PDB file of C-alpha atoms in Angstrom:
ATOM      1  CA  UNK A  11       0.000   0.000   0.000  1.00 44.00           C
ATOM      2  CA  UNK A  12       1.095   3.532  -0.630  1.00 49.00           C
ATOM      3  CA  UNK A  13       2.417   5.369   2.363  1.00 59.00           C
ATOM      4  CA  UNK A  14       3.405   8.675   0.791  1.00 66.00           C
ATOM      5  CA  UNK A  15       0.842  10.962  -0.712  1.00 78.00           C
ATOM      6  CA  UNK A  16       2.053  13.803  -2.880  1.00 82.00           C
ATOM      7  CA  UNK A  17       0.209  17.028  -3.288  1.00 83.00           C
ATOM      8  CA  UNK A  18      -0.622  18.377  -5.789  1.00 91.00           C
ATOM      9  CA  UNK A  19      -1.073  15.531  -8.250  1.00 91.00           C
ATOM     10  CA  UNK A  20      -0.224  17.871 -11.112  1.00 94.00           C
ATOM     11  CA  UNK A  21       1.432  21.274 -11.270  1.00 95.00           C
ATOM     12  CA  UNK A  22       1.911  23.549 -14.254  1.00 96.00           C
ATOM     13  CA  UNK A  23       4.168  26.599 -14.014  1.00 96.00           C
ATOM     14  CA  UNK A  24       6.191  28.963 -16.196  1.00 97.00           C
ATOM     15  CA  UNK A  25       9.954  28.777 -16.528  1.00 97.00           C
ATOM     16  CA  UNK A  26      11.652  30.771 -13.819  1.00 97.00           C
ATOM     17  CA  UNK A  27       8.914  30.213 -11.256  1.00 97.00           C
ATOM     18  CA  UNK A  28       9.327  28.103  -8.150  1.00 97.00           C
ATOM     19  CA  UNK A  29       7.616  24.735  -7.774  1.00 97.00           C
ATOM     20  CA  UNK A  30       6.620  23.296  -4.417  1.00 97.00           C
ATOM     21  CA  UNK A  31       5.508  19.717  -3.924  1.00 96.00           C
ATOM     22  CA  UNK A  32       4.336  18.218  -0.661  1.00 95.00           C
ATOM     23  CA  UNK A  33       4.407  14.685   0.647  1.00 94.00           C
ATOM     24  CA  UNK A  34       2.708  13.107   3.640  1.00 94.00           C
ATOM     25  CA  UNK A  35       3.403   9.697   5.108  1.00 93.00           C
ATOM     26  CA  UNK A  36       1.999   7.478   7.830  1.00 91.00           C
ATOM     27  CA  UNK A  37       4.620   5.628   9.843  1.00 89.00           C
ATOM     28  CA  UNK A  38       7.997   6.242  11.489  1.00 91.00           C
ATOM     29  CA  UNK A  39      10.819   6.500   9.009  1.00 91.00           C
ATOM     30  CA  UNK A  40      14.591   6.244   8.771  1.00 89.00           C
ATOM     31  CA  UNK A  41      14.735   8.673   5.897  1.00 91.00           C
ATOM     32  CA  UNK A  42      12.723  10.234   3.115  1.00 93.00           C
ATOM     33  CA  UNK A  43      13.979  10.463  -0.450  1.00 94.00           C
ATOM     34  CA  UNK A  44      12.808  12.409  -3.482  1.00 96.00           C
ATOM     35  CA  UNK A  45      13.096  11.013  -6.990  1.00 96.00           C
ATOM     36  CA  UNK A  46      12.409  12.334 -10.481  1.00 97.00           C
ATOM     37  CA  UNK A  47      11.102  10.252 -13.365  1.00 96.00           C
ATOM     38  CA  UNK A  48      10.955  11.332 -16.999  1.00 93.00           C
ATOM     39  CA  UNK A  49       8.258   9.724 -19.161  1.00 84.00           C
ATOM     40  CA  UNK A  50       8.182   6.254 -17.609  1.00 72.00           C
ATOM     41  CA  UNK A  51      11.936   5.847 -17.491  1.00 83.00           C
ATOM     42  CA  UNK A  52      14.082   4.974 -14.487  1.00 87.00           C
ATOM     43  CA  UNK A  53      14.010   6.999 -11.302  1.00 94.00           C
ATOM     44  CA  UNK A  54      16.708   9.588 -10.701  1.00 95.00           C
ATOM     45  CA  UNK A  55      17.622  10.165  -7.072  1.00 95.00           C
ATOM     46  CA  UNK A  56      17.441  13.821  -6.098  1.00 96.00           C
ATOM     47  CA  UNK A  57      17.959  14.092  -2.377  1.00 95.00           C
ATOM     48  CA  UNK A  58      17.782  12.096   0.858  1.00 93.00           C
ATOM     49  CA  UNK A  59      16.846  13.609   4.201  1.00 94.00           C
ATOM     50  CA  UNK A  60      17.265  11.620   7.387  1.00 92.00           C
ATOM     51  CA  UNK A  61      14.644  11.532  10.117  1.00 92.00           C
ATOM     52  CA  UNK A  62      16.802  13.670  12.419  1.00 93.00           C
ATOM     53  CA  UNK A  63      17.267  16.397   9.790  1.00 95.00           C
ATOM     54  CA  UNK A  64      14.861  19.254   9.153  1.00 97.00           C
ATOM     55  CA  UNK A  65      16.131  20.810   5.939  1.00 97.00           C
ATOM     56  CA  UNK A  66      18.566  20.002   3.127  1.00 97.00           C
ATOM     57  CA  UNK A  67      19.681  21.829   0.031  1.00 96.00           C
ATOM     58  CA  UNK A  68      21.120  20.569  -3.210  1.00 95.00           C
ATOM     59  CA  UNK A  69      21.585  23.096  -5.996  1.00 96.00           C
ATOM     60  CA  UNK A  70      18.130  24.460  -6.842  1.00 97.00           C
ATOM     61  CA  UNK A  71      16.429  21.908  -4.590  1.00 97.00           C
ATOM     62  CA  UNK A  72      15.344  22.491  -1.027  1.00 98.00           C
ATOM     63  CA  UNK A  73      13.738  19.724   1.020  1.00 98.00           C
ATOM     64  CA  UNK A  74      12.140  20.059   4.418  1.00 98.00           C
ATOM     65  CA  UNK A  75      11.011  17.321   6.759  1.00 97.00           C
ATOM     66  CA  UNK A  76       8.583  17.642   9.659  1.00 97.00           C
ATOM     67  CA  UNK A  77       8.434  14.295  11.457  1.00 95.00           C
ATOM     68  CA  UNK A  78       5.836  15.566  13.941  1.00 95.00           C
ATOM     69  CA  UNK A  79       3.439  16.197  11.044  1.00 95.00           C
ATOM     70  CA  UNK A  80       4.809  13.295   8.985  1.00 95.00           C
ATOM     71  CA  UNK A  81       5.271  15.549   5.999  1.00 95.00           C
ATOM     72  CA  UNK A  82       7.959  16.774   3.630  1.00 96.00           C
ATOM     73  CA  UNK A  83       8.183  19.370   0.908  1.00 97.00           C
ATOM     74  CA  UNK A  84      10.356  19.703  -2.168  1.00 97.00           C
ATOM     75  CA  UNK A  85      11.005  23.168  -3.540  1.00 98.00           C
ATOM     76  CA  UNK A  86      12.546  23.627  -6.973  1.00 98.00           C
ATOM     77  CA  UNK A  87      13.635  27.202  -7.479  1.00 98.00           C
ATOM     78  CA  UNK A  88      13.956  29.010 -10.812  1.00 97.00           C
ATOM     79  CA  UNK A  89      12.447  26.095 -12.685  1.00 97.00           C
ATOM     80  CA  UNK A  90      13.460  25.162 -16.217  1.00 97.00           C
ATOM     81  CA  UNK A  91      11.648  23.315 -18.993  1.00 96.00           C
ATOM     82  CA  UNK A  92      14.040  20.400 -18.356  1.00 95.00           C
ATOM     83  CA  UNK A  93      12.530  20.030 -14.865  1.00 97.00           C
ATOM     84  CA  UNK A  94       9.337  18.732 -16.478  1.00 97.00           C
ATOM     85  CA  UNK A  95       8.902  15.263 -14.982  1.00 97.00           C
ATOM     86  CA  UNK A  96       7.078  13.309 -12.304  1.00 96.00           C
ATOM     87  CA  UNK A  97       8.404  13.700  -8.782  1.00 96.00           C
ATOM     88  CA  UNK A  98       8.023  11.026  -6.125  1.00 95.00           C
ATOM     89  CA  UNK A  99       8.679  10.974  -2.441  1.00 95.00           C
ATOM     90  CA  UNK A 100       9.720   7.647  -0.953  1.00 94.00           C
ATOM     91  CA  UNK A 101      10.000   6.714   2.679  1.00 93.00           C
ATOM     92  CA  UNK A 102      12.266   4.121   4.228  1.00 89.00           C
ATOM     93  CA  UNK A 103      10.171   2.751   7.111  1.00 87.00           C
ATOM     94  CA  UNK A 104      11.937   2.374  10.420  1.00 85.00           C
ATOM     95  CA  UNK A 105      12.782  -1.242  11.083  1.00 80.00           C
ATOM     96  CA  UNK A 106      12.459  -2.240   7.444  1.00 78.00           C
ATOM     97  CA  UNK A 107      15.272  -3.133   5.066  1.00 75.00           C
ATOM     98  CA  UNK A 108      15.689  -2.217   1.436  1.00 78.00           C
ATOM     99  CA  UNK A 109      12.057  -1.261   1.115  1.00 87.00           C
ATOM    100  CA  UNK A 110      11.000   2.171  -0.090  1.00 91.00           C
ATOM    101  CA  UNK A 111       7.347   3.119  -0.019  1.00 92.00           C
ATOM    102  CA  UNK A 112       6.424   5.523  -2.790  1.00 93.00           C
ATOM    103  CA  UNK A 113       3.669   8.033  -3.181  1.00 90.00           C
ATOM    104  CA  UNK A 114       1.765   8.406  -6.442  1.00 90.00           C
ATOM    105  CA  UNK A 115       3.843  11.387  -7.498  1.00 93.00           C
ATOM    106  CA  UNK A 116       3.390  14.939  -8.671  1.00 95.00           C
ATOM    107  CA  UNK A 117       3.472  15.563 -12.403  1.00 95.00           C
ATOM    108  CA  UNK A 118       5.288  18.849 -12.966  1.00 97.00           C
ATOM    109  CA  UNK A 119       5.048  20.699 -16.250  1.00 97.00           C
ATOM    110  CA  UNK A 120       7.314  23.710 -16.777  1.00 97.00           C
ATOM    111  CA  UNK A 121       6.357  25.797 -19.784  1.00 96.00           C
ATOM    112  CA  UNK A 122       9.032  27.769 -21.620  1.00 92.00           C
TER     113      UNK A 122
ATOM    114  CA  UNK B   4      31.137   4.033 -11.796  1.00 69.00           C
ATOM    115  CA  UNK B   5      28.610   2.442 -14.096  1.00 83.00           C
ATOM    116  CA  UNK B   6      25.010   2.726 -12.970  1.00 93.00           C
ATOM    117  CA  UNK B   7      22.457   0.021 -12.402  1.00 96.00           C
ATOM    118  CA  UNK B   8      21.791  -1.930 -15.577  1.00 97.00           C
ATOM    119  CA  UNK B   9      18.737  -3.976 -16.410  1.00 97.00           C
ATOM    120  CA  UNK B  10      18.143  -6.418 -19.230  1.00 97.00           C
ATOM    121  CA  UNK B  11      16.180  -6.716 -21.336  1.00 97.00           C
ATOM    122  CA  UNK B  12      14.772  -3.214 -21.666  1.00 96.00           C
ATOM    123  CA  UNK B  13      11.580  -4.326 -23.394  1.00 97.00           C
ATOM    124  CA  UNK B  14       9.771  -7.616 -23.442  1.00 96.00           C
ATOM    125  CA  UNK B  15       6.535  -8.919 -24.927  1.00 98.00           C
ATOM    126  CA  UNK B  16       5.080 -12.152 -23.597  1.00 97.00           C
ATOM    127  CA  UNK B  17       1.744 -13.930 -23.739  1.00 97.00           C
ATOM    128  CA  UNK B  18      -0.441 -15.005 -20.856  1.00 98.00           C
ATOM    129  CA  UNK B  19       0.721 -18.161 -19.137  1.00 97.00           C
ATOM    130  CA  UNK B  20       4.361 -17.766 -20.103  1.00 98.00           C
ATOM    131  CA  UNK B  21       7.125 -17.014 -17.647  1.00 98.00           C
ATOM    132  CA  UNK B  22       9.767 -14.313 -17.748  1.00 98.00           C
ATOM    133  CA  UNK B  23      13.151 -13.651 -16.161  1.00 98.00           C
ATOM    134  CA  UNK B  24      14.512 -10.138 -15.726  1.00 98.00           C
ATOM    135  CA  UNK B  25      18.086  -9.335 -14.829  1.00 98.00           C
ATOM    136  CA  UNK B  26      19.681  -6.556 -12.806  1.00 98.00           C
ATOM    137  CA  UNK B  27      23.343  -5.675 -12.322  1.00 98.00           C
ATOM    138  CA  UNK B  28      23.886  -3.333  -9.382  1.00 97.00           C
ATOM    139  CA  UNK B  29      26.431  -0.574  -9.045  1.00 96.00           C
ATOM    140  CA  UNK B  30      29.839  -2.036  -8.245  1.00 94.00           C
ATOM    141  CA  UNK B  31      30.179  -2.515  -4.492  1.00 92.00           C
ATOM    142  CA  UNK B  32      26.450  -2.396  -3.795  1.00 92.00           C
ATOM    143  CA  UNK B  33      25.248  -5.561  -2.143  1.00 91.00           C
ATOM    144  CA  UNK B  34      21.577  -4.723  -1.673  1.00 92.00           C
ATOM    145  CA  UNK B  35      19.221  -5.062  -4.634  1.00 95.00           C
ATOM    146  CA  UNK B  36      15.533  -4.185  -4.509  1.00 95.00           C
ATOM    147  CA  UNK B  37      12.843  -4.731  -7.119  1.00 97.00           C
ATOM    148  CA  UNK B  38       9.746  -2.617  -7.766  1.00 97.00           C
ATOM    149  CA  UNK B  39       6.765  -2.809 -10.066  1.00 97.00           C
ATOM    150  CA  UNK B  40       5.301   0.362 -11.540  1.00 96.00           C
ATOM    151  CA  UNK B  41       1.847   0.460 -13.099  1.00 95.00           C
ATOM    152  CA  UNK B  42      -0.443   3.425 -13.870  1.00 91.00           C
ATOM    153  CA  UNK B  43      -3.065   2.129 -11.448  1.00 89.00           C
ATOM    154  CA  UNK B  44      -1.003   1.007  -8.464  1.00 91.00           C
ATOM    155  CA  UNK B  45       2.044   3.213  -8.848  1.00 92.00           C
ATOM    156  CA  UNK B  46       5.408   2.035  -7.560  1.00 94.00           C
ATOM    157  CA  UNK B  47       5.210  -1.052  -5.387  1.00 95.00           C
ATOM    158  CA  UNK B  48       7.993  -2.916  -3.629  1.00 95.00           C
ATOM    159  CA  UNK B  49       8.470  -6.533  -4.677  1.00 97.00           C
ATOM    160  CA  UNK B  50      11.471  -7.801  -2.690  1.00 94.00           C
ATOM    161  CA  UNK B  51      14.978  -7.008  -1.535  1.00 94.00           C
ATOM    162  CA  UNK B  52      18.097  -9.146  -1.529  1.00 94.00           C
ATOM    163  CA  UNK B  53      21.316  -8.743   0.383  1.00 92.00           C
ATOM    164  CA  UNK B  54      24.203 -11.190   0.287  1.00 91.00           C
ATOM    165  CA  UNK B  55      22.123 -13.696  -1.675  1.00 94.00           C
ATOM    166  CA  UNK B  56      19.346 -13.685   0.953  1.00 94.00           C
ATOM    167  CA  UNK B  57      15.876 -12.244   0.623  1.00 94.00           C
ATOM    168  CA  UNK B  58      15.524  -9.853   3.539  1.00 91.00           C
ATOM    169  CA  UNK B  59      12.207  -8.281   2.749  1.00 91.00           C
ATOM    170  CA  UNK B  60       9.194  -9.039   0.596  1.00 93.00           C
ATOM    171  CA  UNK B  61       6.242  -7.002  -0.582  1.00 93.00           C
ATOM    172  CA  UNK B  62       2.664  -8.095  -0.973  1.00 93.00           C
ATOM    173  CA  UNK B  63       2.836  -9.975  -4.254  1.00 96.00           C
ATOM    174  CA  UNK B  64       1.758 -13.518  -5.104  1.00 96.00           C
ATOM    175  CA  UNK B  65       4.198 -16.397  -5.135  1.00 96.00           C
ATOM    176  CA  UNK B  66       4.378 -16.200  -8.934  1.00 97.00           C
ATOM    177  CA  UNK B  67       6.886 -13.414  -8.358  1.00 98.00           C
ATOM    178  CA  UNK B  68      10.245 -14.665  -7.172  1.00 97.00           C
ATOM    179  CA  UNK B  69      13.823 -13.578  -7.237  1.00 97.00           C
ATOM    180  CA  UNK B  70      17.343 -14.473  -6.398  1.00 97.00           C
ATOM    181  CA  UNK B  71      20.728 -12.886  -5.977  1.00 97.00           C
ATOM    182  CA  UNK B  72      24.072 -14.280  -7.006  1.00 97.00           C
ATOM    183  CA  UNK B  73      27.403 -14.073  -5.237  1.00 95.00           C
ATOM    184  CA  UNK B  74      28.436 -11.132  -7.451  1.00 94.00           C
ATOM    185  CA  UNK B  75      25.301  -9.266  -6.259  1.00 95.00           C
ATOM    186  CA  UNK B  76      23.594  -9.499  -9.647  1.00 97.00           C
ATOM    187  CA  UNK B  77      19.917 -10.285  -9.232  1.00 98.00           C
ATOM    188  CA  UNK B  78      17.165 -11.846 -11.276  1.00 98.00           C
ATOM    189  CA  UNK B  79      13.447 -11.796 -10.816  1.00 98.00           C
ATOM    190  CA  UNK B  80      11.089 -14.324 -12.312  1.00 98.00           C
ATOM    191  CA  UNK B  81       7.379 -14.108 -12.956  1.00 98.00           C
ATOM    192  CA  UNK B  82       5.640 -17.376 -13.751  1.00 96.00           C
ATOM    193  CA  UNK B  83       2.233 -17.919 -15.333  1.00 97.00           C
ATOM    194  CA  UNK B  84       2.031 -14.358 -16.601  1.00 98.00           C
ATOM    195  CA  UNK B  85      -1.260 -12.465 -16.356  1.00 97.00           C
ATOM    196  CA  UNK B  86      -2.361  -9.384 -18.279  1.00 97.00           C
ATOM    197  CA  UNK B  87      -2.086  -7.388 -15.070  1.00 96.00           C
ATOM    198  CA  UNK B  88       1.636  -8.135 -14.860  1.00 98.00           C
ATOM    199  CA  UNK B  89       2.231  -5.652 -17.670  1.00 98.00           C
ATOM    200  CA  UNK B  90       4.342  -2.999 -16.011  1.00 97.00           C
ATOM    201  CA  UNK B  91       7.686  -1.283 -15.745  1.00 97.00           C
ATOM    202  CA  UNK B  92       9.925  -3.359 -13.480  1.00 98.00           C
ATOM    203  CA  UNK B  93      12.593  -1.344 -11.747  1.00 97.00           C
ATOM    204  CA  UNK B  94      15.644  -2.558  -9.949  1.00 97.00           C
ATOM    205  CA  UNK B  95      17.563  -0.489  -7.420  1.00 96.00           C
ATOM    206  CA  UNK B  96      20.848  -1.050  -5.673  1.00 95.00           C
ATOM    207  CA  UNK B  97      22.290   0.482  -2.548  1.00 91.00           C
ATOM    208  CA  UNK B  98      25.102   0.333  -0.076  1.00 85.00           C
ATOM    209  CA  UNK B  99      24.020  -0.861   3.333  1.00 75.00           C
ATOM    210  CA  UNK B 100      24.701   2.067   5.643  1.00 71.00           C
ATOM    211  CA  UNK B 101      23.835   2.780   9.227  1.00 65.00           C
ATOM    212  CA  UNK B 102      22.088   5.894  10.381  1.00 62.00           C
ATOM    213  CA  UNK B 103      19.380   6.074   7.745  1.00 61.00           C
ATOM    214  CA  UNK B 104      21.738   7.185   4.985  1.00 65.00           C
ATOM    215  CA  UNK B 105      20.930   4.411   2.534  1.00 81.00           C
ATOM    216  CA  UNK B 106      20.174   5.745  -0.970  1.00 88.00           C
ATOM    217  CA  UNK B 107      18.659   3.515  -3.613  1.00 91.00           C
ATOM    218  CA  UNK B 108      19.871   4.035  -7.168  1.00 94.00           C
ATOM    219  CA  UNK B 109      17.547   2.857  -9.877  1.00 95.00           C
ATOM    220  CA  UNK B 110      18.138   1.262 -13.236  1.00 96.00           C
ATOM    221  CA  UNK B 111      16.272   2.242 -16.429  1.00 95.00           C
ATOM    222  CA  UNK B 112      13.712  -0.526 -15.961  1.00 96.00           C
ATOM    223  CA  UNK B 113      12.350  -3.381 -18.025  1.00 97.00           C
ATOM    224  CA  UNK B 114       9.017  -2.692 -19.682  1.00 97.00           C
ATOM    225  CA  UNK B 115       6.998  -5.906 -19.826  1.00 98.00           C
ATOM    226  CA  UNK B 116       3.894  -6.214 -21.966  1.00 98.00           C
ATOM    227  CA  UNK B 117       1.724  -9.293 -21.504  1.00 98.00           C
ATOM    228  CA  UNK B 118      -0.689 -10.046 -24.350  1.00 97.00           C
TER     229      UNK B 118
END
């Protein structure tokens, strides 16, 4: 069953704007990871945030994690047409091994 | 380092047949996980192998099985294929790290179509 739920399901913005995607989950986690997928291809790892971290940055990406609310957000700043893709959050449940639980994803469209 | 590779990339089978998919992890990665992605169910965990042992299994029927070899390469097998098995099958490898730092790196997937 899906643990993560992304919000919104779809997002359409203009190049240069910021895109924010949210993710909620249900159980205790070791970490939360964000992935990007282009047109049904493989998943590209973007960023991992551990349960004891609150915020991480990587280039134009900013991820926050609120374990008390069981939620995370991914911010992409100054978006580009090449950022058009589906974005998934995935949680590594505490006590589990090698098992990521994915949300249904947010489909981001960045218009030039 | 080379990334995760999966073969074949595309496969067409008919109902009742069986199929074997292969995954070569990133060099040095000993954990391999398999996922199924469909439009209806999204990404779902199948199973995970570490040092040739299945450590974790998702909620899939026994028709789905896997194994891992001593070089960490992994195969998954689906027997008695059903139409609903049509999906993108993704393999991911990772180092086993303490402290919640384990990142899974995914291959390009094998797209299976069952007719």
